[in-house]
Every structure is written in C-alpha cells, then in structure tokens.
Tab-separated table of C-alpha atoms in Angstrom:
chain	number	residue	atom	x	y	z
A	507	MET	CA	17.319	-15.643	9.020
A	508	LYS	CA	14.208	-17.831	9.140
A	509	ASN	CA	11.378	-16.856	6.799
A	510	SER	CA	8.130	-15.622	8.325
A	511	PHE	CA	6.268	-17.321	5.469
A	512	LEU	CA	6.161	-20.660	3.679
A	513	THR	CA	8.179	-21.175	0.488
A	514	ILE	CA	8.018	-23.684	-2.341
A	515	ASP	CA	10.247	-25.942	-0.237
A	516	ASP	CA	7.354	-26.335	2.224
A	517	LEU	CA	4.927	-27.607	-0.419
A	518	GLN	CA	4.498	-31.090	-1.871
A	519	VAL	CA	3.579	-30.108	-5.419
A	520	LYS	CA	4.141	-33.178	-7.611
A	521	GLY	CA	0.897	-34.003	-9.378
A	522	LYS	CA	-0.834	-31.013	-7.776
A	523	LYS	CA	-2.555	-28.091	-9.484
A	524	VAL	CA	-0.571	-25.054	-8.353
A	525	LEU	CA	-1.929	-21.555	-8.979
A	526	VAL	CA	0.953	-19.061	-9.323
A	527	ARG	CA	0.434	-15.290	-9.187
A	528	VAL	CA	3.363	-13.550	-10.870
A	529	ASP	CA	3.983	-10.013	-12.106
A	530	ILE	CA	4.844	-10.225	-15.798
A	531	ASN	CA	3.507	-6.726	-16.449
A	532	SER	CA	5.808	-5.677	-19.305
A	533	PRO	CA	6.506	-2.537	-21.368
A	534	ILE	CA	4.304	-2.547	-24.478
A	535	ASP	CA	4.745	-0.669	-27.756
A	536	PRO	CA	1.706	1.654	-27.920
A	537	VAL	CA	1.352	1.169	-31.680
A	538	THR	CA	2.140	-2.501	-32.328
A	539	LYS	CA	0.962	-3.687	-28.880
A	540	LYS	CA	3.999	-5.956	-28.744
A	541	ILE	CA	6.204	-6.590	-25.707
A	542	THR	CA	9.339	-4.424	-25.851
A	543	ASP	CA	11.144	-5.732	-22.744
A	544	ASP	CA	10.761	-9.299	-21.473
A	545	GLU	CA	12.880	-8.992	-18.315
A	546	ARG	CA	10.049	-9.775	-15.892
A	547	LEU	CA	8.921	-12.657	-18.064
A	548	GLN	CA	12.434	-14.079	-17.969
A	549	LEU	CA	12.661	-13.563	-14.212
A	550	HIS	CA	9.460	-15.376	-13.266
A	551	THR	CA	9.586	-18.040	-15.959
A	552	GLY	CA	13.223	-18.873	-15.275
A	553	THR	CA	12.757	-19.268	-11.526
A	554	THR	CA	9.455	-20.177	-9.875
A	555	ILE	CA	7.525	-21.379	-12.927
A	556	LYS	CA	10.413	-23.477	-14.253
A	557	GLU	CA	11.133	-24.985	-10.840
A	558	LEU	CA	7.515	-25.920	-10.162
A	559	SER	CA	7.242	-27.486	-13.602
A	560	GLU	CA	10.417	-29.509	-13.037
A	561	MET	CA	9.026	-30.633	-9.667
A	562	GLY	CA	6.056	-32.173	-11.472
A	563	ALA	CA	3.460	-29.561	-10.547
A	564	ARG	CA	0.604	-28.715	-12.878
A	565	VAL	CA	1.230	-24.991	-13.090
A	566	ILE	CA	-1.526	-22.417	-13.661
A	567	VAL	CA	-0.114	-18.884	-13.977
A	568	ILE	CA	-2.029	-15.636	-13.478
A	569	SER	CA	-0.861	-12.027	-13.800
A	570	HIS	CA	-1.953	-8.530	-14.715
A	571	GLN	CA	-0.845	-6.353	-17.622
A	572	GLY	CA	-1.433	-2.605	-17.611
A	573	ARG	CA	-4.482	-0.767	-16.311
A	574	PRO	CA	-7.924	-0.282	-17.890
A	575	GLY	CA	-7.771	2.578	-20.373
A	576	ASP	CA	-3.984	2.550	-20.771
A	577	SER	CA	-2.194	1.626	-24.003
A	578	ASP	CA	-0.471	-1.342	-22.333
A	579	PHE	CA	-3.748	-2.910	-21.153
A	580	ILE	CA	-3.645	-5.968	-23.394
A	581	SER	CA	-4.182	-9.720	-23.418
A	582	LEU	CA	-1.491	-12.082	-22.101
A	583	ALA	CA	-1.512	-14.186	-25.279
A	584	GLU	CA	1.942	-12.971	-26.382
A	585	HIS	CA	3.270	-13.441	-22.851
A	586	ALA	CA	2.465	-17.152	-23.156
A	587	GLU	CA	4.586	-17.329	-26.319
A	588	TYR	CA	7.542	-15.758	-24.499
A	589	MET	CA	7.154	-18.177	-21.605
A	590	SER	CA	6.973	-21.124	-23.992
A	591	ARG	CA	10.217	-20.125	-25.715
A	592	GLN	CA	12.018	-19.735	-22.408
A	593	LEU	CA	10.774	-23.023	-20.969
A	594	GLY	CA	11.409	-24.878	-24.215
A	595	LYS	CA	7.935	-26.413	-24.200
A	596	PRO	CA	4.359	-25.324	-24.904
A	597	VAL	CA	2.578	-22.999	-22.500
A	598	LYS	CA	-1.146	-23.200	-23.121
A	599	PHE	CA	-2.971	-19.864	-23.100
A	600	VAL	CA	-6.605	-19.723	-22.011
A	601	ASP	CA	-8.349	-16.404	-22.696
A	602	GLU	CA	-10.470	-16.516	-19.539
A	603	ILE	CA	-9.868	-16.553	-15.777
A	604	PHE	CA	-12.734	-18.602	-14.392
A	605	SER	CA	-15.442	-20.625	-16.142
A	606	SER	CA	-16.389	-24.235	-16.749
A	607	HIS	CA	-14.040	-24.138	-19.744
A	608	VAL	CA	-11.110	-22.945	-17.593
A	609	LYS	CA	-11.825	-25.675	-15.046
A	610	GLU	CA	-11.918	-28.274	-17.815
A	611	GLU	CA	-8.593	-27.073	-19.273
A	612	ILE	CA	-6.943	-27.085	-15.834
A	613	ASN	CA	-8.140	-30.637	-15.227
A	614	LYS	CA	-6.497	-31.719	-18.508
A	615	LEU	CA	-3.048	-30.592	-17.344
A	616	LYS	CA	-0.428	-33.292	-16.841
A	617	ASP	CA	2.493	-33.210	-14.403
A	618	GLY	CA	5.023	-30.540	-15.414
A	619	GLU	CA	2.719	-28.739	-17.836
A	620	VAL	CA	2.194	-24.968	-17.670
A	621	MET	CA	-0.862	-22.874	-18.477
A	622	LEU	CA	-1.304	-19.083	-18.526
A	623	LEU	CA	-4.741	-17.570	-17.927
A	624	GLU	CA	-5.962	-14.192	-19.191
A	625	ASN	CA	-5.063	-10.781	-17.745
A	626	VAL	CA	-6.713	-10.700	-14.308
A	627	ARG	CA	-7.434	-6.977	-14.690
A	628	PHE	CA	-9.828	-7.772	-17.541
A	629	TYR	CA	-12.187	-8.599	-14.659
A	630	ALA	CA	-13.485	-5.625	-12.662
A	631	GLU	CA	-13.256	-7.522	-9.351
A	632	GLU	CA	-9.452	-7.451	-9.548
A	633	SER	CA	-9.468	-3.662	-9.107
A	634	ILE	CA	-11.083	-3.918	-5.660
A	635	GLU	CA	-8.726	-2.760	-2.874
A	636	ARG	CA	-9.994	-4.163	0.426
A	637	PRO	CA	-8.717	-6.224	3.378
A	638	ALA	CA	-7.806	-9.826	2.581
A	639	ASP	CA	-10.704	-11.358	4.503
A	640	ALA	CA	-13.164	-9.465	2.302
A	641	LEU	CA	-11.329	-10.395	-0.904
A	642	THR	CA	-11.489	-14.086	-0.003
A	643	LYS	CA	-15.206	-13.858	-0.775
A	644	VAL	CA	-15.067	-12.406	-4.297
A	645	HIS	CA	-16.197	-14.596	-7.171
A	646	LEU	CA	-12.836	-14.562	-8.966
A	647	VAL	CA	-11.054	-15.958	-5.904
A	648	ARG	CA	-13.730	-18.475	-4.911
A	649	SER	CA	-13.953	-19.848	-8.443
A	650	LEU	CA	-10.215	-20.162	-9.076
A	651	ALA	CA	-9.570	-21.623	-5.626
A	652	SER	CA	-12.029	-24.428	-6.349
A	653	TYR	CA	-10.014	-25.497	-9.428
A	654	VAL	CA	-6.583	-25.890	-7.767
A	655	ASP	CA	-4.767	-27.454	-4.798
A	656	CYS	CA	-2.470	-24.666	-3.569
A	657	PHE	CA	-1.326	-21.111	-4.246
A	658	VAL	CA	2.094	-19.521	-4.753
A	659	ASN	CA	2.415	-15.730	-4.738
A	660	ASP	CA	5.524	-14.472	-6.512
A	661	ALA	CA	4.376	-10.969	-7.507
A	662	PHE	CA	6.948	-8.970	-5.549
A	663	ALA	CA	6.429	-5.702	-7.420
A	664	THR	CA	2.819	-5.596	-6.179
A	665	ILE	CA	3.300	-6.672	-2.546
A	666	HIS	CA	1.932	-3.295	-1.433
A	667	ARG	CA	-1.456	-3.923	-3.060
A	668	SER	CA	-4.456	-5.608	-1.446
A	669	GLN	CA	-6.321	-6.986	-4.460
A	670	PRO	CA	-8.156	-10.304	-4.955
A	671	SER	CA	-5.565	-12.314	-6.889
A	672	LEU	CA	-2.786	-11.108	-4.578
A	673	VAL	CA	-4.208	-11.659	-1.096
A	674	GLY	CA	-7.507	-13.504	-1.502
A	675	PHE	CA	-6.290	-17.116	-1.614
A	676	GLY	CA	-4.351	-17.396	1.665
A	677	GLU	CA	-7.368	-18.422	3.739
A	678	LEU	CA	-8.633	-20.903	1.153
A	679	LEU	CA	-5.498	-22.716	-0.032
A	680	PRO	CA	-2.088	-23.782	1.311
A	681	THR	CA	-0.073	-20.705	0.319
A	682	ALA	CA	3.644	-20.017	-0.129
A	683	ALA	CA	5.942	-17.345	-1.518
A	684	GLY	CA	7.676	-17.963	-4.826
A	685	ARG	CA	11.408	-17.654	-5.411
A	686	VAL	CA	11.272	-14.035	-6.584
A	687	ILE	CA	9.580	-12.802	-3.405
A	688	GLU	CA	11.885	-14.980	-1.313
A	689	LEU	CA	15.007	-13.568	-3.009
A	690	GLU	CA	13.786	-9.960	-2.986
A	691	LEU	CA	12.931	-9.923	0.713
A	692	LYS	CA	16.222	-11.590	1.600
A	693	ALA	CA	18.095	-8.858	-0.295
A	694	LEU	CA	16.074	-6.048	1.282
A	695	ASN	CA	16.539	-7.520	4.743
A	696	GLY	CA	20.260	-7.083	4.030
A	697	VAL	CA	19.627	-3.333	3.824
A	698	LEU	CA	17.922	-3.414	7.218
A	699	GLN	CA	20.779	-5.250	8.932
A	700	ALA	CA	22.451	-3.341	11.724
A	701	GLY	CA	26.029	-2.191	11.289
A	702	ARG	CA	25.953	-1.199	7.612
A	703	LYS	CA	25.931	2.531	8.243
A	704	PRO	CA	25.740	5.142	6.924
A	705	ALA	CA	22.889	4.170	4.587
A	706	VAL	CA	22.391	6.463	1.602
A	707	PHE	CA	19.245	6.312	-0.535
A	708	VAL	CA	19.228	7.775	-4.048
A	709	LEU	CA	15.638	8.517	-5.059
A	710	GLY	CA	14.295	9.864	-8.325
A	711	GLY	CA	11.587	9.001	-10.799
A	712	ALA	CA	8.131	10.401	-11.412
A	713	LYS	CA	6.066	8.897	-8.558
A	714	VAL	CA	6.598	11.933	-6.374
A	715	ASP	CA	3.827	11.458	-3.813
A	716	ASP	CA	4.976	7.961	-2.815
A	717	SER	CA	8.626	9.021	-2.689
A	718	ILE	CA	7.980	11.979	-0.385
A	719	LYS	CA	6.021	9.756	2.000
A	720	ALA	CA	8.827	7.190	1.888
A	721	ILE	CA	11.508	9.795	2.654
A	722	GLY	CA	9.786	10.771	5.881
A	723	LYS	CA	9.427	7.160	7.001
A	724	LEU	CA	12.924	6.051	5.960
A	725	LEU	CA	14.528	8.882	7.920
A	726	ALA	CA	12.168	8.586	10.889
A	727	ASN	CA	12.819	4.870	11.396
A	728	GLY	CA	16.563	5.192	10.824
A	729	THR	CA	16.701	2.971	7.745
A	730	ALA	CA	18.236	5.855	5.785
A	731	ASP	CA	20.780	8.387	7.022
A	732	THR	CA	20.918	10.540	3.888
A	733	ILE	CA	18.601	10.919	0.884
A	734	LEU	CA	19.959	12.112	-2.481
A	735	THR	CA	17.250	13.234	-4.897
A	736	GLY	CA	16.780	13.615	-8.638
A	737	GLY	CA	14.025	13.498	-11.236
A	738	LEU	CA	10.596	14.972	-10.596
A	739	LEU	CA	11.058	14.238	-6.896
A	740	ALA	CA	13.970	16.688	-6.722
A	741	ASN	CA	12.011	19.256	-8.734
A	742	ALA	CA	9.114	19.005	-6.269
A	743	LEU	CA	11.468	19.454	-3.319
A	744	LEU	CA	13.014	22.506	-4.992
A	745	VAL	CA	9.509	23.987	-5.235
A	746	ALA	CA	8.973	23.154	-1.551
A	747	LYS	CA	12.197	25.065	-0.801
A	748	GLY	CA	10.818	28.129	-2.581
A	749	TYR	CA	12.419	27.827	-6.021
A	750	ASP	CA	10.478	28.687	-9.163
A	751	VAL	CA	11.322	25.748	-11.432
A	752	GLY	CA	9.758	27.309	-14.527
A	753	PRO	CA	6.439	26.860	-16.351
A	754	LYS	CA	7.216	23.609	-18.171
A	755	THR	CA	8.393	21.746	-15.083
A	756	MET	CA	5.578	23.216	-12.958
A	757	GLU	CA	3.043	22.003	-15.502
A	758	VAL	CA	4.354	18.446	-15.173
A	759	LEU	CA	4.407	18.627	-11.368
A	760	LYS	CA	0.839	19.923	-11.232
A	761	GLY	CA	-0.188	17.025	-13.440
A	762	LYS	CA	1.323	14.713	-10.819
A	763	GLY	CA	-0.722	16.326	-8.024
A	764	LEU	CA	1.666	18.996	-6.720
A	765	ASP	CA	-1.041	20.741	-4.683
A	766	LYS	CA	-1.686	17.521	-2.764
A	767	PHE	CA	1.886	16.556	-1.903
A	768	LEU	CA	3.536	19.991	-1.564
A	769	PRO	CA	2.477	20.477	2.095
A	770	LEU	CA	3.972	17.093	3.021
A	771	ALA	CA	7.160	17.921	1.092
A	772	LYS	CA	7.545	21.136	3.106
A	773	GLU	CA	6.909	19.259	6.344
A	774	VAL	CA	9.485	16.562	5.532
A	775	LEU	CA	12.088	19.189	4.595
A	776	LYS	CA	11.455	21.120	7.799
A	777	GLU	CA	11.994	17.974	9.879
A	778	TYR	CA	14.897	16.413	7.958
A	779	ASP	CA	16.448	19.197	5.859
A	780	SER	CA	20.022	18.329	6.865
A	781	GLN	CA	19.552	14.738	5.654
A	782	ILE	CA	17.901	15.474	2.300
A	783	GLU	CA	20.076	16.596	-0.613
A	784	THR	CA	18.528	18.404	-3.577
A	785	PRO	CA	20.377	19.451	-6.754
A	786	VAL	CA	22.557	22.566	-6.691
A	787	ASP	CA	22.432	22.644	-10.481
A	788	VAL	CA	20.152	21.126	-13.111
A	789	ALA	CA	20.215	20.361	-16.828
A	790	ILE	CA	17.525	22.051	-18.882
A	791	MET	CA	16.167	20.658	-22.133
A	792	ASP	CA	16.979	23.367	-24.657
A	793	ALA	CA	18.118	22.489	-28.196
A	794	THR	CA	21.034	20.819	-26.417
A	795	ARG	CA	21.791	20.098	-22.775
A	796	LYS	CA	22.578	23.172	-20.703
A	797	ASP	CA	23.521	23.009	-17.013
A	798	ILE	CA	22.455	25.945	-14.850
A	799	HIS	CA	22.719	26.661	-11.114
A	800	VAL	CA	19.393	26.494	-9.264
A	801	SER	CA	19.873	30.190	-8.411
A	802	GLU	CA	19.389	30.856	-12.148
A	803	LEU	CA	15.878	29.388	-12.111
A	804	PRO	CA	13.229	29.876	-13.391
A	805	ASN	CA	13.954	28.853	-16.948
A	806	PRO	CA	11.409	28.501	-19.766
A	807	TYR	CA	12.780	25.067	-20.676
A	808	PRO	CA	11.978	21.921	-18.660
A	809	ILE	CA	14.408	20.427	-16.147
A	810	ALA	CA	15.577	17.093	-17.554
A	811	ASP	CA	18.461	15.937	-15.323
A	812	ILE	CA	20.567	16.762	-12.295
A	813	GLY	CA	23.604	18.908	-13.104
A	814	ARG	CA	27.274	17.975	-13.218
A	815	GLU	CA	28.145	19.780	-9.977
A	816	THR	CA	25.336	17.903	-8.238
A	817	VAL	CA	26.674	14.605	-9.563
A	818	GLY	CA	30.061	15.405	-8.035
A	819	ARG	CA	28.492	16.297	-4.680
A	820	TYR	CA	26.397	13.128	-4.653
A	821	CYS	CA	29.372	10.905	-5.490
A	822	LYS	CA	31.386	12.383	-2.595
A	823	ILE	CA	28.554	11.611	-0.185
A	824	LEU	CA	28.217	8.094	-1.594
A	825	GLU	CA	31.918	7.388	-1.027
A	826	GLN	CA	31.211	7.253	2.727
A	827	ALA	CA	28.227	4.879	2.440
A	828	LYS	CA	28.156	1.296	3.721
A	829	THR	CA	24.664	0.688	2.323
A	830	VAL	CA	23.209	2.206	-0.855
A	831	VAL	CA	19.693	1.892	-2.267
A	832	LEU	CA	19.184	3.454	-5.693
A	833	ASN	CA	15.523	3.690	-6.684
A	834	SER	CA	14.556	5.125	-10.087
A	835	PRO	CA	16.476	7.275	-12.614
A	836	LEU	CA	17.571	10.831	-11.792
A	837	GLY	CA	16.558	12.385	-15.106
A	838	ILE	CA	15.057	11.653	-18.511
A	839	TYR	CA	17.381	8.698	-19.014
A	840	GLU	CA	15.805	7.650	-22.336
A	841	ASN	CA	17.529	10.674	-23.914
A	842	LYS	CA	21.317	10.184	-23.872
A	843	GLU	CA	22.013	13.854	-23.159
A	844	TYR	CA	19.932	13.678	-19.999
A	845	ALA	CA	21.003	10.215	-18.877
A	846	TYR	CA	24.286	11.693	-17.621
A	847	GLY	CA	23.243	12.065	-13.989
A	848	THR	CA	21.762	8.580	-13.755
A	849	MET	CA	24.729	6.919	-15.482
A	850	ARG	CA	27.421	8.762	-13.514
A	851	VAL	CA	25.778	8.083	-10.159
A	852	LEU	CA	25.246	4.422	-11.105
A	853	ASN	CA	28.929	4.090	-12.003
A	854	CYS	CA	29.870	5.780	-8.751
A	855	VAL	CA	27.704	3.389	-6.708
A	856	ALA	CA	28.958	0.371	-8.652
A	857	SER	CA	32.549	1.169	-7.624
A	858	LEU	CA	31.754	1.239	-3.904
A	859	LYS	CA	32.584	-1.478	-1.388
A	860	ALA	CA	29.125	-1.255	0.138
A	861	TYR	CA	25.910	-3.288	0.226
A	862	LYS	CA	24.137	-2.065	-2.919
A	863	VAL	CA	20.549	-2.534	-4.097
A	864	VAL	CA	19.102	-0.950	-7.228
A	865	GLY	CA	15.639	-1.075	-8.769
A	866	GLY	CA	12.584	0.900	-9.841
A	867	GLY	CA	11.516	3.113	-12.730
A	868	HIS	CA	13.259	0.880	-15.288
A	869	ILE	CA	16.642	1.846	-13.854
A	870	ASP	CA	17.615	-1.781	-14.381
A	871	ASP	CA	17.628	-0.956	-18.118
A	872	VAL	CA	20.439	1.537	-17.486
A	873	VAL	CA	22.275	-0.914	-15.213
A	874	ASN	CA	22.175	-3.543	-17.961
A	875	SER	CA	23.199	-1.108	-20.717
A	876	LEU	CA	26.260	-0.101	-18.675
A	877	GLY	CA	27.180	-3.724	-17.932
A	878	LEU	CA	27.009	-3.094	-14.196
A	879	ARG	CA	24.563	-5.772	-13.068
A	880	ASP	CA	27.208	-7.903	-11.345
A	881	LYS	CA	28.492	-4.840	-9.440
A	882	PHE	CA	25.345	-4.731	-7.294
A	883	ASN	CA	24.371	-7.086	-4.498
A	884	HIS	CA	20.835	-7.086	-5.834
A	885	VAL	CA	18.966	-5.705	-8.848
A	886	SER	CA	15.313	-5.621	-7.833
A	887	SER	CA	12.232	-6.232	-9.968
A	888	GLY	CA	10.279	-3.836	-7.753
A	889	GLY	CA	9.930	-0.083	-7.669
A	890	ARG	CA	7.638	1.311	-5.025
A	891	ALA	CA	7.592	-2.112	-3.352
A	892	ILE	CA	11.242	-1.567	-2.354
A	893	LEU	CA	10.483	1.713	-0.608
A	894	TYR	CA	7.342	0.399	1.069
A	895	TYR	CA	9.198	-2.593	2.496
A	896	LEU	CA	12.214	-0.595	3.668
A	897	SER	CA	9.875	1.990	5.203
A	898	LYS	CA	8.709	-0.912	7.397
A	899	GLU	CA	5.117	-0.495	6.329
A	900	LYS	CA	2.646	-3.338	6.745
A	901	LEU	CA	2.382	-4.802	3.264
A	902	PRO	CA	-0.776	-6.741	2.338
A	903	VAL	CA	0.946	-9.577	0.462
A	904	VAL	CA	3.575	-10.112	3.168
A	905	GLN	CA	0.879	-10.084	5.852
A	906	MET	CA	-1.168	-12.600	3.869
A	907	LEU	CA	1.850	-14.907	3.506
A	908	GLU	CA	2.556	-14.693	7.235
A	909	ARG	CA	-1.059	-15.520	8.123
A	910	ALA	CA	-0.961	-18.405	5.663
A	911	LYS	CA	2.079	-19.843	7.434
A	912	ASP	CA	0.187	-19.730	10.727
A	913	LYS	CA	-2.824	-21.420	9.137
A	914	TRP	CA	-1.149	-24.011	6.921
A	915	GLY	CA	2.382	-24.321	8.362
A	916	GLY	CA	2.595	-27.938	9.485
A	917	LYS	CA	-0.027	-29.110	7.008
A	918	ALA	CA	1.392	-27.770	3.757
A	919	LYS	CA	3.419	-30.894	2.943
A	920	GLN	CA	0.303	-33.051	3.178
A	921	LEU	CA	-1.547	-31.409	0.296
A	922	ALA	CA	-3.347	-34.625	-0.535
A	923	ASP	CA	-5.404	-34.083	2.616
A	924	PHE	CA	-6.882	-30.815	1.282
C-alpha cells in the first residue's frame, strides 16, 4: 500500500539540518523527577534519530514532556543523556527552543551529530490548538524553521493534536513522516483491511470520554464488530445501564466528568447494546480482592478490576476473532491482585491466530512483563491515537503530512534548492 505522505526515503538529508519532532514523553518519578521508563526514548532514538544520524544528517530533536502544572513537567536534560547512551555518542542538550544561541549551536553541528532542544511545552505557544495554517505563523515555528532545512514528524502518539511543533512546519519546510509513524500507520491499516472479521476491540483505561466517543464511531463505521470493556470505561457504562457502582467508584467517575459523558454513553448503549459487552462481575478493593456479581452492587469499596466470570466470557468471544485491538488495561494493573483481568485477557489474545494490535495506558508494560511482545503483530506506542485513527477521524498530523506531500513531493530530494 503506497503511503499518502513522504517518508525519510524521500529526503536527501546528508549534510542537511533536519528538525525531528518525536514523542519522548516519559513516566517521571514525582519525587526524584527521574525517568522511570525509557521505552519511548528507546523507540525514537533507535529508529528515526539513529537512521538520520547514520545518513549524515545534522539532527535537531524536539519533544514535549508532561503538561504545565503536572509533576512530570520537567526539562529534557536527562532525556538527552538517555539518547546519548543509546546512540553511543554525545547528544548535545540546549536548554532553549529558539534564540540566537540556539541558531548558533545548530550551525555548529557536523554531519551525523544529534542535538536535543528544551521541552517545547515550556513555551506557551505550544499549547495553542488551531488549524495548521494559523500555526505556521507562530513565532516558535517561524524561528525554528529558519534554522533548518527540512522537518520530520515522528510523534505518533500525538497525531490527533493540532499544535505548533506538530503541524506548523509542513507549509514552510520539506516534510516527511519518521519511521515510528510509518510503522504505526502500516500496522493500523492492517486492522482496517477487509476480510479479517470479526474484529473485537478490548477497551479499558481511565480516559472515559474519548473511549465512549470512539466506541460509537468504531461500531458505526464497521471497524469493530464487538467491544469488550473494562476499567473506568466499563464502570461508566454500568452507570449508564442503571447500576449503582458505589460511592468510591462514583467519586472517581465524577472527577473524570461523568455528567458530561453519561448522556453519550446512554445513547451509544441504546444504539449498539448488542455489540458492547460490560462486566457481569467485578473485583472490589477490600483488604483483599473480592469478586462480586454486578447484581450485588453497590459496594462501599471501589471497583478495581473485571471479575473472573467476565474474563471467561471475554475469552470465549475473543476465540472467534480474526482481528483484535487491545487498548489500555482493564483494571488497576499496578496492583498484582487487580492485574488479573488484564493479564488473563492478554494471555488469551496472545494465543489467538488473529491479527493483534495492543497499546495504550501503559498496557505495553504488562505485555513486556508477561513476555508476550512477540505474540502480537504490533505493540503500539500510542494510546488515544490508535482509537482516533481506527475511528477514521481526520487527524491533524496525518493531514499535514498529506498536504506536505502534495506541496513538496517531487522536490523533496533536491533539498539544496530550498
């Protein structure tokens, strides 16, 4: 299948200053402020960044880390150290994004050298969400674009966002997708291929609003035939069905905006009830795990996992699947007692002779801990991005890459002319 966008193969990068937008947003210890999981760093450094460096490009990397006000909103200085260790050579860190000093440091780069600039979200402009043509005009984009020769976007996990560093460069610079985006979209297009039916989606996690919207679209466009639910998503759907899930769980759901998404949840259930599976039993977080039937709700203790009977039901449904997408854990997987549902369903999916994609909500941590990575066709670095793409929504980064191909297509190899 031919790409609708340019890739690194379409660029002549030797000796050129290549700006690369990645997503190395990593889990951070709230106390020490140190990186606790370097998987995304390994992914981007070991693919696109390494390849561009080996091709003789002068690589300038940008990324975000956390959100303003959150405990993981930190500098990228330590990220540069991780990248340096993986590449086996120095990665220079510059604690700014655009300035005369940044321009000077970029101009000092030699072929094959790599530089990481500061967290783009340290600059308020990066939080602007507007159409790409408007973001082309912001100071951050205009300044950075004037320092470099071309742009590579490899931030798959944020392809659903329309922010300056993600979509602003396509009109100003020859622009291509990096290897991570290329690989991710190829894998997800495998889910969309005709003939791999039935398609079963297993959805959980805490981002309830997005998941409910995705369920409606996935079922409406025929991408999914059946949806199995867990986590806060399942709890919200139980409320929509009329169950009282108890004060502790309701408190969490209200904190996630229950009043806003409950009407949509009821609407989706009314339209697609026969295709959406919710738990028949749940595990509550008492002193120890206790499984109860949903008819026994409410319970004063919070719901922490799907129950054992539900796991059995879900595995029987999965046995018939030709395509499976598993997005986010089904319970509080960090606690071993309540990781049961997630682990059992993962093992069940891993044993299937189906096309299998997993990713989102750090579920890849569980996949790795169980030694199941090679049992899946694809382990994705994205979470919501997976659902947005498979829902066939128009995604800002993909649209930008497609427009860039139209603009730069035949010219990209002749970078010296720009």
